[in-house]
Short mmCIF file of C-alpha atoms and ligand atoms in Angstrom, two decimals:
data_model
loop_
_atom_site.label_atom_id
_atom_site.label_comp_id
_atom_site.label_asym_id
_atom_site.label_seq_id
_atom_site.Cartn_x
_atom_site.Cartn_y
_atom_site.Cartn_z
CA UNK U 1 0.00 0.00 0.00
CA UNK U 2 1.33 3.48 -0.86
CA UNK U 3 1.84 5.54 2.26
CA UNK U 4 -0.40 8.60 2.56
CA UNK U 5 1.88 11.67 2.64
CA UNK U 6 -0.71 14.48 2.60
CA UNK U 7 0.22 16.28 5.84
CA UNK U 8 -3.37 17.16 6.75
CA UNK U 9 -4.51 13.55 6.27
CA UNK U 10 -1.61 12.53 8.51
CA UNK U 11 -2.66 15.08 11.18
CA UNK U 12 -6.23 13.74 11.02
CA UNK U 13 -5.04 10.11 11.25
CA UNK U 14 -2.96 10.98 14.33
CA UNK U 15 -5.98 12.63 15.96
CA UNK U 16 -8.21 9.64 15.08
CA UNK U 17 -5.80 7.28 16.87
CA UNK U 18 -5.83 9.42 20.05
CA UNK U 19 -9.64 9.92 19.85
CA UNK U 20 -10.11 6.15 19.81
CA UNK U 21 -7.86 5.68 22.87
CA UNK U 22 -9.68 8.52 24.66
CA UNK U 23 -13.12 7.21 23.72
CA UNK U 24 -13.77 10.76 22.53
CA UNK U 25 -17.39 11.68 21.93
CA UNK U 26 -18.06 11.35 18.16
CA UNK U 27 -19.44 14.92 17.84
CA UNK U 28 -16.37 16.35 19.56
CA UNK U 29 -14.13 14.18 17.36
CA UNK U 30 -15.84 15.42 14.17
CA UNK U 31 -15.41 19.05 15.29
CA UNK U 32 -11.73 18.65 16.21
CA UNK U 33 -10.92 17.01 12.81
CA UNK U 34 -11.46 20.27 10.87
CA UNK U 35 -10.16 23.86 11.02
CA UNK U 36 -12.70 26.39 12.37
CA UNK U 37 -11.83 29.20 9.91
CA UNK U 38 -9.85 29.47 6.65
CA UNK U 39 -8.95 32.57 4.69
CA UNK U 40 -7.45 32.50 1.16
CA UNK U 41 -6.09 35.74 -0.24
CA UNK U 42 -4.54 37.07 -3.46
CA UNK U 43 -1.80 39.64 -2.93
CA UNK U 44 -0.82 41.98 -5.80
CA UNK U 45 2.82 43.03 -5.45
CA UNK U 46 4.69 45.65 -7.50
CA UNK U 47 7.90 43.98 -8.63
CA UNK U 48 11.18 45.81 -9.16
CA UNK U 49 10.79 45.67 -12.98
CA UNK U 50 7.50 47.64 -12.78
CA UNK U 51 5.22 44.63 -13.34
CA UNK U 52 2.60 43.46 -10.83
CA UNK U 53 2.67 39.85 -9.69
CA UNK U 54 -0.18 38.19 -7.77
CA UNK U 55 0.75 35.83 -4.93
CA UNK U 56 -1.56 33.35 -3.23
CA UNK U 57 -1.67 33.29 0.59
CA UNK U 58 -3.55 31.54 3.38
CA UNK U 59 -4.34 32.03 7.05
CA UNK U 60 -6.04 29.18 8.89
CA UNK U 61 -7.38 29.31 12.47
CA UNK U 62 -7.78 25.71 13.53
CA UNK U 63 -9.27 26.01 17.00
CA UNK U 64 -9.54 28.92 19.47
CA UNK U 65 -11.30 27.24 22.41
CA UNK U 66 -8.27 27.72 24.73
CA UNK U 67 -7.47 31.31 23.68
CA UNK U 68 -6.38 33.44 20.72
CA UNK U 69 -4.87 31.33 17.94
CA UNK U 70 -1.11 31.29 17.43
CA UNK U 71 0.99 30.13 14.52
CA UNK U 72 3.78 31.08 12.16
CA UNK U 73 3.80 32.27 8.55
CA UNK U 74 5.72 30.28 5.94
CA UNK U 75 7.00 31.61 2.63
CA UNK U 76 7.48 28.56 0.42
CA UNK U 77 7.24 27.83 -3.34
CA UNK U 78 5.55 24.46 -2.66
CA UNK U 79 3.17 25.75 0.01
CA UNK U 80 -0.27 24.08 -0.09
CA UNK U 81 -3.46 24.70 1.83
CA UNK U 82 -3.27 21.16 3.24
CA UNK U 83 0.21 21.80 4.65
CA UNK U 84 -1.09 24.97 6.30
CA UNK U 85 -4.13 23.05 7.63
CA UNK U 86 -1.89 20.36 9.12
CA UNK U 87 0.46 22.92 10.66
CA UNK U 88 -2.49 24.82 12.18
CA UNK U 89 -3.78 21.56 13.73
CA UNK U 90 -0.31 20.78 15.12
CA UNK U 91 -0.13 24.32 16.58
CA UNK U 92 -3.41 23.66 18.41
CA UNK U 93 -2.05 20.46 19.99
CA UNK U 94 1.34 22.07 20.62
CA UNK U 95 -0.10 25.03 22.58
CA UNK U 96 -2.32 22.64 24.53
CA UNK U 97 0.48 20.19 25.38
CA UNK U 98 2.76 23.08 26.46
CA UNK U 99 -0.24 24.37 28.46
CA UNK U 100 -0.11 27.92 27.14
CA UNK U 101 -3.42 29.81 26.77
CA UNK U 102 -3.55 29.79 22.96
CA UNK U 103 -5.34 27.93 20.22
CA UNK U 104 -3.61 27.04 16.94
CA UNK U 105 -3.33 28.67 13.52
CA UNK U 106 -0.90 28.93 10.60
CA UNK U 107 -0.27 31.09 7.57
CA UNK U 108 1.54 30.65 4.30
CA UNK U 109 2.33 32.39 1.03
CA UNK U 110 3.28 30.55 -2.15
CA UNK U 111 6.49 32.36 -3.17
CA UNK U 112 10.18 31.78 -3.72
CA UNK U 113 12.01 34.42 -1.67
CA UNK U 114 15.35 33.26 -3.13
CA UNK U 115 14.21 34.81 -6.45
CA UNK U 116 12.98 38.09 -4.85
CA UNK U 117 14.69 41.33 -3.79
CA UNK U 118 14.38 42.67 -0.21
CA UNK U 119 12.02 45.40 -1.51
CA UNK U 120 9.75 42.81 -3.16
CA UNK U 121 9.72 40.68 0.03
CA UNK U 122 8.82 43.78 2.08
CA UNK U 123 5.94 44.71 -0.27
CA UNK U 124 4.69 41.08 -0.21
CA UNK U 125 4.83 41.01 3.62
CA UNK U 126 2.93 44.31 3.94
CA UNK U 127 0.46 43.23 1.21
CA UNK U 128 -0.30 40.02 3.10
CA UNK U 129 -1.17 42.03 6.25
CA UNK U 130 -3.33 44.42 4.16
CA UNK U 131 -5.36 41.34 3.14
CA UNK U 132 -5.60 39.55 6.49
CA UNK U 133 -5.50 42.35 9.13
CA UNK U 134 -9.18 42.14 10.10
CA UNK U 135 -8.83 38.34 10.53
CA UNK U 136 -5.95 38.62 13.05
CA UNK U 137 -5.25 40.62 16.25
CA UNK U 138 -3.40 40.38 19.58
CA UNK U 139 -6.54 38.96 21.25
CA UNK U 140 -7.58 36.99 18.17
CA UNK U 141 -4.77 35.42 16.12
CA UNK U 142 -1.05 36.13 16.56
CA UNK U 143 1.39 35.20 13.74
CA UNK U 144 5.14 34.46 14.07
CA UNK U 145 8.07 33.45 11.81
CA UNK U 146 8.43 29.99 10.28
CA UNK U 147 10.30 28.54 7.29
CA UNK U 148 11.83 31.34 5.13
CA UNK U 149 10.40 34.17 7.26
CA UNK U 150 12.44 36.05 9.87
CA UNK U 151 12.42 38.89 12.46
CA UNK U 152 12.76 41.58 9.75
CA UNK U 153 9.64 40.28 8.01
CA UNK U 154 7.82 40.25 11.38
CA UNK U 155 8.90 43.90 11.89
CA UNK U 156 7.40 44.95 8.51
CA UNK U 157 4.19 43.06 9.27
CA UNK U 158 3.88 44.58 12.78
CA UNK U 159 4.50 48.05 11.31
CA UNK U 160 1.86 47.57 8.60
CA UNK U 161 -0.73 46.33 11.12
CA UNK U 162 0.09 49.25 13.49
CA UNK U 163 -0.36 51.75 10.63
CA UNK U 164 -3.77 50.31 9.77
CA UNK U 165 -4.87 50.42 13.45
CA UNK U 166 -3.43 53.90 13.94
CA UNK U 167 -1.30 53.01 16.97
CA UNK U 168 1.61 50.79 17.94
CA UNK U 169 0.53 47.13 18.37
CA UNK U 170 3.64 45.07 19.25
CA UNK U 171 1.49 42.13 20.51
CA UNK U 172 0.10 41.45 17.00
CA UNK U 173 3.08 39.30 16.05
CA UNK U 174 5.95 37.50 17.80
CA UNK U 175 9.51 36.75 16.74
CA UNK U 176 10.13 40.50 16.31
CA UNK U 177 13.60 42.06 16.56
CA UNK U 178 14.50 42.97 20.19
CA UNK U 179 14.26 46.80 19.69
CA UNK U 180 10.64 46.39 18.53
CA UNK U 181 9.51 44.29 21.51
CA UNK U 182 11.03 40.89 20.72
CA UNK U 183 11.86 38.64 23.66
CA UNK U 184 15.37 37.78 24.72
CA UNK U 185 15.98 34.08 24.15
CA UNK U 186 13.52 33.81 21.19
CA UNK U 187 16.27 33.12 18.62
CA UNK U 188 17.27 29.77 20.08
CA UNK U 189 14.05 29.01 22.01
CA UNK U 190 13.02 26.08 19.80
CA UNK U 191 16.44 24.46 20.08
CA UNK U 192 16.55 25.17 23.83
CA UNK U 193 13.17 23.44 24.23
CA UNK U 194 14.45 20.44 22.22
CA UNK U 195 17.46 20.23 24.55
CA UNK U 196 15.24 20.27 27.68
CA UNK U 197 13.11 17.40 26.33
CA UNK U 198 16.20 15.41 25.22
CA UNK U 199 17.71 15.95 28.70
CA UNK U 200 14.60 14.51 30.38
CA UNK U 201 14.26 11.63 27.88
CA UNK U 202 17.93 10.76 28.45
CA UNK U 203 17.30 10.81 32.20
CA UNK U 204 14.41 8.33 32.02
CA UNK U 205 16.39 6.06 29.66
CA UNK U 206 19.56 6.28 31.75
CA UNK U 207 21.71 7.88 29.02
CA UNK U 208 24.46 10.26 30.16
CA UNK U 209 24.44 13.50 28.14
CA UNK U 210 28.23 13.71 28.51
CA UNK U 211 29.65 11.89 25.51
CA UNK U 212 26.22 11.04 24.03
CA UNK U 213 26.33 10.99 20.21
CA UNK U 214 24.01 13.08 18.02
CA UNK U 215 23.02 13.20 14.33
CA UNK U 216 21.10 16.25 13.06
CA UNK U 217 19.21 16.35 9.75
CA UNK U 218 18.90 20.04 8.72
CA UNK U 219 21.52 22.56 9.78
CA UNK U 220 19.24 25.63 9.69
CA UNK U 221 18.01 27.83 12.52
CA UNK U 222 16.78 24.99 14.72
CA UNK U 223 19.57 22.56 13.73
CA UNK U 224 22.67 24.64 14.32
CA UNK U 225 21.46 26.20 17.61
CA UNK U 226 20.81 22.67 18.72
CA UNK U 227 24.33 21.56 17.76
CA UNK U 228 25.73 24.45 19.84
CA UNK U 229 23.51 23.79 22.88
CA UNK U 230 24.04 20.02 22.87
CA UNK U 231 27.80 20.51 22.52
CA UNK U 232 27.63 22.75 25.63
CA UNK U 233 25.91 19.85 27.44
CA UNK U 234 28.86 17.57 26.60
CA UNK U 235 27.27 15.73 23.65
CA UNK U 236 29.21 14.81 20.50
CA UNK U 237 27.68 15.93 17.17
CA UNK U 238 28.78 13.14 14.83
CA UNK U 239 26.70 13.94 11.69
CA UNK U 240 24.83 16.92 10.22
CA UNK U 241 23.14 17.54 6.87
CA UNK U 242 21.41 20.23 4.83
CA UNK U 243 19.35 20.13 1.63
CA UNK U 244 22.48 19.26 -0.43
CA UNK U 245 23.68 16.35 1.77
CA UNK U 246 25.87 16.11 4.83
CA UNK U 247 29.04 15.29 6.72
CA UNK U 248 30.10 13.05 9.57
CA UNK U 249 33.05 12.70 11.93
CA UNK U 250 33.21 10.01 14.63
CA UNK U 251 35.13 12.12 17.15
CA UNK U 252 32.67 15.00 16.81
CA UNK U 253 32.12 18.08 14.64
CA UNK U 254 32.85 21.64 15.71
CA UNK U 255 29.36 23.28 15.48
CA UNK U 256 30.77 26.78 14.96
CA UNK U 257 33.30 25.94 12.26
CA UNK U 258 30.64 23.85 10.49
CA UNK U 259 28.23 26.81 10.54
CA UNK U 260 30.92 29.17 9.23
CA UNK U 261 31.72 26.71 6.43
CA UNK U 262 27.99 26.49 5.51
CA UNK U 263 27.64 30.31 5.55
CA UNK U 264 30.72 30.63 3.31
CA UNK U 265 30.00 27.86 0.80
CA UNK U 266 26.21 27.34 1.01
CA UNK U 267 26.47 23.81 2.43
CA UNK U 268 28.05 21.83 5.26
CA UNK U 269 29.53 19.51 2.61
CA UNK U 270 33.28 19.73 2.11
CA UNK U 271 34.19 20.78 5.64
CA UNK U 272 37.80 19.53 5.98
CA UNK U 273 38.41 16.29 7.88
CA UNK U 274 34.86 14.97 7.46
CA UNK U 275 33.25 12.11 5.56
CA UNK U 276 30.47 13.00 3.13
CA UNK U 277 27.09 11.30 3.59
CA UNK U 278 23.59 11.53 2.14
CA UNK U 279 20.47 12.53 4.08
CA UNK U 280 19.33 8.88 4.02
CA UNK U 281 22.68 7.78 5.50
CA UNK U 282 22.45 10.49 8.17
CA UNK U 283 19.10 9.13 9.36
CA UNK U 284 20.68 5.66 9.68
CA UNK U 285 23.75 6.77 11.69
CA UNK U 286 24.33 4.79 14.92
CA UNK U 287 23.90 7.41 17.64
CA UNK U 288 22.10 8.15 20.91
CA UNK U 289 19.96 11.05 19.62
CA UNK U 290 18.74 11.54 16.06
CA UNK U 291 17.22 14.99 15.47
CA UNK U 292 15.24 15.55 12.25
CA UNK U 293 15.30 19.37 12.01
CA UNK U 294 14.41 19.95 8.34
CA UNK U 295 11.05 19.14 6.70
CA UNK U 296 8.03 16.83 6.86
CA UNK U 297 7.97 13.12 5.93
CA UNK U 298 11.68 12.30 6.29
CA UNK U 299 11.35 9.07 8.30
CA UNK U 300 8.86 6.86 6.46
CA UNK U 301 7.75 3.22 6.21
CA UNK U 302 10.66 2.74 3.77
CA UNK U 303 13.54 3.82 6.01
CA UNK U 304 12.25 3.57 9.63
CA UNK U 305 13.78 0.11 10.10
CA UNK U 306 17.23 1.58 9.33
CA UNK U 307 17.11 4.00 12.29
CA UNK U 308 19.73 3.07 14.90
CA UNK U 309 19.25 5.98 17.35
CA UNK U 310 17.93 5.38 20.87
CA UNK U 311 15.96 8.65 20.87
CA UNK U 312 14.38 10.44 17.89
CA UNK U 313 13.81 14.06 18.92
CA UNK U 314 11.51 15.68 16.36
CA UNK U 315 12.64 19.29 16.11
CA UNK U 316 10.94 19.59 12.69
CA UNK U 317 7.17 19.52 12.25
CA UNK U 318 5.84 16.20 10.95
CA UNK U 319 9.19 14.51 10.13
CA UNK U 320 7.92 10.97 10.90
CA UNK U 321 4.97 9.37 9.04
CA UNK U 322 2.33 7.24 10.85
CA UNK U 323 3.68 4.02 9.24
CA UNK U 324 7.18 4.89 10.49
CA UNK U 325 5.78 5.67 13.96
CA UNK U 326 4.52 2.09 14.27
CA UNK U 327 7.86 0.64 13.17
CA UNK U 328 9.88 2.84 15.57
CA UNK U 329 7.54 2.07 18.50
CA UNK U 330 7.76 -1.70 17.88
CA UNK U 331 11.56 -1.44 17.71
CA UNK U 332 11.69 0.39 21.07
CA UNK U 333 12.98 3.71 19.72
CA UNK U 334 12.00 6.51 22.15
CA UNK U 335 10.31 9.29 20.15
CA UNK U 336 9.87 12.83 21.40
CA UNK U 337 6.93 13.87 19.20
CA UNK U 338 7.20 17.11 17.22
CA UNK U 339 4.58 19.19 18.95
CA UNK U 340 6.12 18.42 22.34
CA UNK U 341 9.77 18.50 21.23
CA UNK U 342 9.67 21.83 19.34
CA UNK U 343 7.19 23.65 21.62
CA UNK U 344 10.00 25.89 22.97
CA UNK U 345 9.54 28.35 20.09
CA UNK U 346 5.85 28.95 20.68
CA UNK U 347 6.35 29.00 24.44
CA UNK U 348 8.82 31.90 24.20
CA UNK U 349 6.50 33.50 21.62
CA UNK U 350 3.85 33.38 24.34
CA UNK U 351 6.35 34.99 26.75
CA UNK U 352 7.00 37.71 24.13
CA UNK U 353 3.25 38.41 23.80
CA UNK U 354 2.91 38.59 27.63
CA UNK U 355 5.85 41.03 27.82
CA UNK U 356 4.35 43.18 24.99
CA UNK U 357 1.01 43.39 26.80
CA UNK U 358 2.70 44.26 30.12
CA UNK U 359 5.24 46.58 28.49
CA UNK U 360 7.76 45.07 30.93
CA UNK U 361 10.66 42.92 29.71
CA UNK U 362 12.42 39.92 31.28
CA UNK U 363 16.11 38.96 31.39
CA UNK U 364 17.36 36.06 29.27
CA UNK U 365 17.84 33.98 32.46
CA UNK U 366 14.19 34.52 33.43
CA UNK U 367 13.04 33.46 29.95
CA UNK U 368 15.11 30.24 29.99
CA UNK U 369 14.10 29.40 33.55
CA UNK U 370 10.38 29.75 32.71
CA UNK U 371 10.87 27.81 29.46
CA UNK U 372 12.64 24.97 31.28
CA UNK U 373 9.74 24.67 33.76
CA UNK U 374 7.10 24.59 30.99
CA UNK U 375 8.98 22.08 28.80
CA UNK U 376 9.88 19.76 31.68
CA UNK U 377 6.27 19.73 32.91
CA UNK U 378 5.00 19.06 29.36
CA UNK U 379 7.51 16.21 28.91
CA UNK U 380 6.36 14.43 32.08
CA UNK U 381 2.64 15.01 31.34
CA UNK U 382 3.20 13.08 28.10
CA UNK U 383 5.59 10.48 29.55
CA UNK U 384 3.17 9.62 32.41
CA UNK U 385 0.24 9.38 29.99
CA UNK U 386 2.24 7.01 27.73
CA UNK U 387 3.08 4.78 30.71
CA UNK U 388 -0.45 4.84 32.16
CA UNK U 389 -2.19 4.08 28.84
CA UNK U 390 0.58 1.88 27.42
CA UNK U 391 0.74 3.90 24.17
CA UNK U 392 3.50 5.49 22.09
CA UNK U 393 4.61 9.01 23.01
CA UNK U 394 2.90 10.70 20.06
CA UNK U 395 -0.47 9.17 20.91
CA UNK U 396 0.12 10.13 24.55
CA UNK U 397 0.92 13.74 23.56
CA UNK U 398 -2.28 13.84 21.48
CA UNK U 399 -4.26 12.41 24.40
CA UNK U 400 -2.96 15.12 26.77
CA UNK U 401 -3.59 17.89 24.21
CA UNK U 402 -6.96 16.70 22.89
CA UNK U 403 -8.26 16.27 26.47
CA UNK U 404 -7.34 19.90 27.21
CA UNK U 405 -8.87 21.32 24.01
CA UNK U 406 -12.02 19.16 24.33
CA UNK U 407 -12.46 20.32 27.92
CA UNK U 408 -12.32 23.99 26.82
CA UNK U 409 -14.77 23.32 23.94
CA UNK U 410 -17.18 21.65 26.39
CA UNK U 411 -16.87 24.41 29.01
CA UNK U 412 -17.68 27.03 26.36
CA UNK U 413 -20.81 25.04 25.55
CA UNK U 414 -19.94 24.54 21.87
CA UNK U 415 -20.66 20.81 22.08
P1 NAD M 1 15.54 26.68 8.30
O1 NAD M 1 15.00 27.03 6.97
O2 NAD M 1 16.37 27.65 9.06
O3 NAD M 1 16.44 25.33 8.19
C1 NAD M 1 16.06 24.19 7.50
C2 NAD M 1 17.32 23.41 7.17
O4 NAD M 1 16.94 22.16 6.59
C3 NAD M 1 18.25 24.09 6.17
O5 NAD M 1 19.58 23.92 6.59
C4 NAD M 1 18.03 23.30 4.86
O6 NAD M 1 19.20 23.25 4.05
C5 NAD M 1 17.73 21.93 5.43
N1 NAD M 1 16.98 21.06 4.52
C6 NAD M 1 16.00 21.39 3.65
N2 NAD M 1 15.59 20.27 3.01
C7 NAD M 1 16.31 19.24 3.50
C8 NAD M 1 16.35 17.85 3.24
N3 NAD M 1 15.54 17.28 2.35
N4 NAD M 1 17.22 17.11 3.97
C9 NAD M 1 18.03 17.67 4.88
N5 NAD M 1 18.05 18.97 5.15
C10 NAD M 1 17.19 19.75 4.47
O7 NAD M 1 14.26 26.21 9.16
P2 NAD M 1 14.14 26.05 10.74
O8 NAD M 1 13.54 27.28 11.30
O9 NAD M 1 15.41 25.51 11.30
O10 NAD M 1 12.99 24.92 10.81
C11 NAD M 1 13.29 23.54 10.60
C12 NAD M 1 12.10 22.72 11.05
O11 NAD M 1 11.82 23.02 12.41
C13 NAD M 1 10.79 22.99 10.28
O12 NAD M 1 10.05 21.79 10.20
C14 NAD M 1 10.06 23.97 11.17
O13 NAD M 1 8.65 23.95 10.97
C15 NAD M 1 10.46 23.42 12.53
N6 NAD M 1 10.31 24.40 13.61
C16 NAD M 1 11.09 25.53 13.65
C17 NAD M 1 10.88 26.43 14.67
C18 NAD M 1 11.73 27.66 14.80
O14 NAD M 1 11.49 28.43 15.77
N7 NAD M 1 12.71 27.89 13.95
C19 NAD M 1 9.90 26.19 15.64
C20 NAD M 1 9.15 25.02 15.57
C21 NAD M 1 9.38 24.12 14.54
#
């Protein structure tokens, strides 16, 4: 049978599995399977050559029972509405599992920023806000950066929204630059959260972080911060890859020199003293922690039996397919599911929103301390559920999250 790789179908299948275990009321289950609101927009943008190009964009609010919806904006040439739907569902479960008072949403624009000038990207970013501003708001739906968007783009979007409203509204968007109300610690928050969950998983499995070996697929924002933070914990990064392929070294890679090499040449490949390997080979490296930190559907029914890691920490969203989940679970691989593992980013986004509303800003130490508490609590909520119900960690994470969202839906009297 061909494996289903539509990300929204995967998100629904994951929910169905948890709903069955929870004996979820069928009306609640039907409601939680679909996004509550979807907006499709066309954005006309003046290009540098004087022509006007129309871009397609989306904003999807999956569920707002627990609070305003929260979710990033992706700029991607292969963006689809089903990817945005899936990501908005995962944001809902992620905010619930991290126990922050937000629902889930996501946005996306079909575009290739590598082919665009900074001016064109700015006009596209402002044009997107011109189309969606009445749909979002600091008490309604709060965007953030995601793949191929960054703090500068968030600054343009916040500025455009503030102009429309006629006053400064820093809480409309998170992931802003620090001078415009960004939070300290936001840049490496996702990676920091991954490290906290790996630390706790290692503890329950009896693995010492000192000397533990790590392979990372994807040496982007999440991936390289993670290499730095895990190196600081005493781990050995033995393999890393990017979209072109990767490198390995048994006695450990220097995260900083590897990053500098990638910045200089466009890829980690060719860093002196390393062996070249493919992305497939990276996934199969014998190591303690394997961290997929690139895109969806990387570990599938085809390659899951090659995985030799003790822990798979899913920094990326949706890197493991349902068929691969079953194989990994049967083989005793400990998975830290995506919406638990990478919840550090949205948790510090929540901290940023709180600081914007208060107009009072925290030190980096305070941010990390609060993040550690939230992530550690979320990890054990899921771990205890998995033990109690004798299920895999992803199903357990869904059970924790779906219980919380369903409770809010019921209390509001929607069902
Ligand atoms: P990024 O664009 O900075 O980095 C992605 C990296 O993956 C790049 O190095 C790219 O070369 C590499 N890559 C692309 N295709 C690949 C392939 N087929 N095989 C191997 N490597 C490949 O993105 P990011 O912000 O680091 O996000 C990575 C993942 O983490 C995404 O799934 C994203 O949704 C998720 N995530 C990121 C954050 C965050 O705060 N940055 C938060 C939550 C989840």
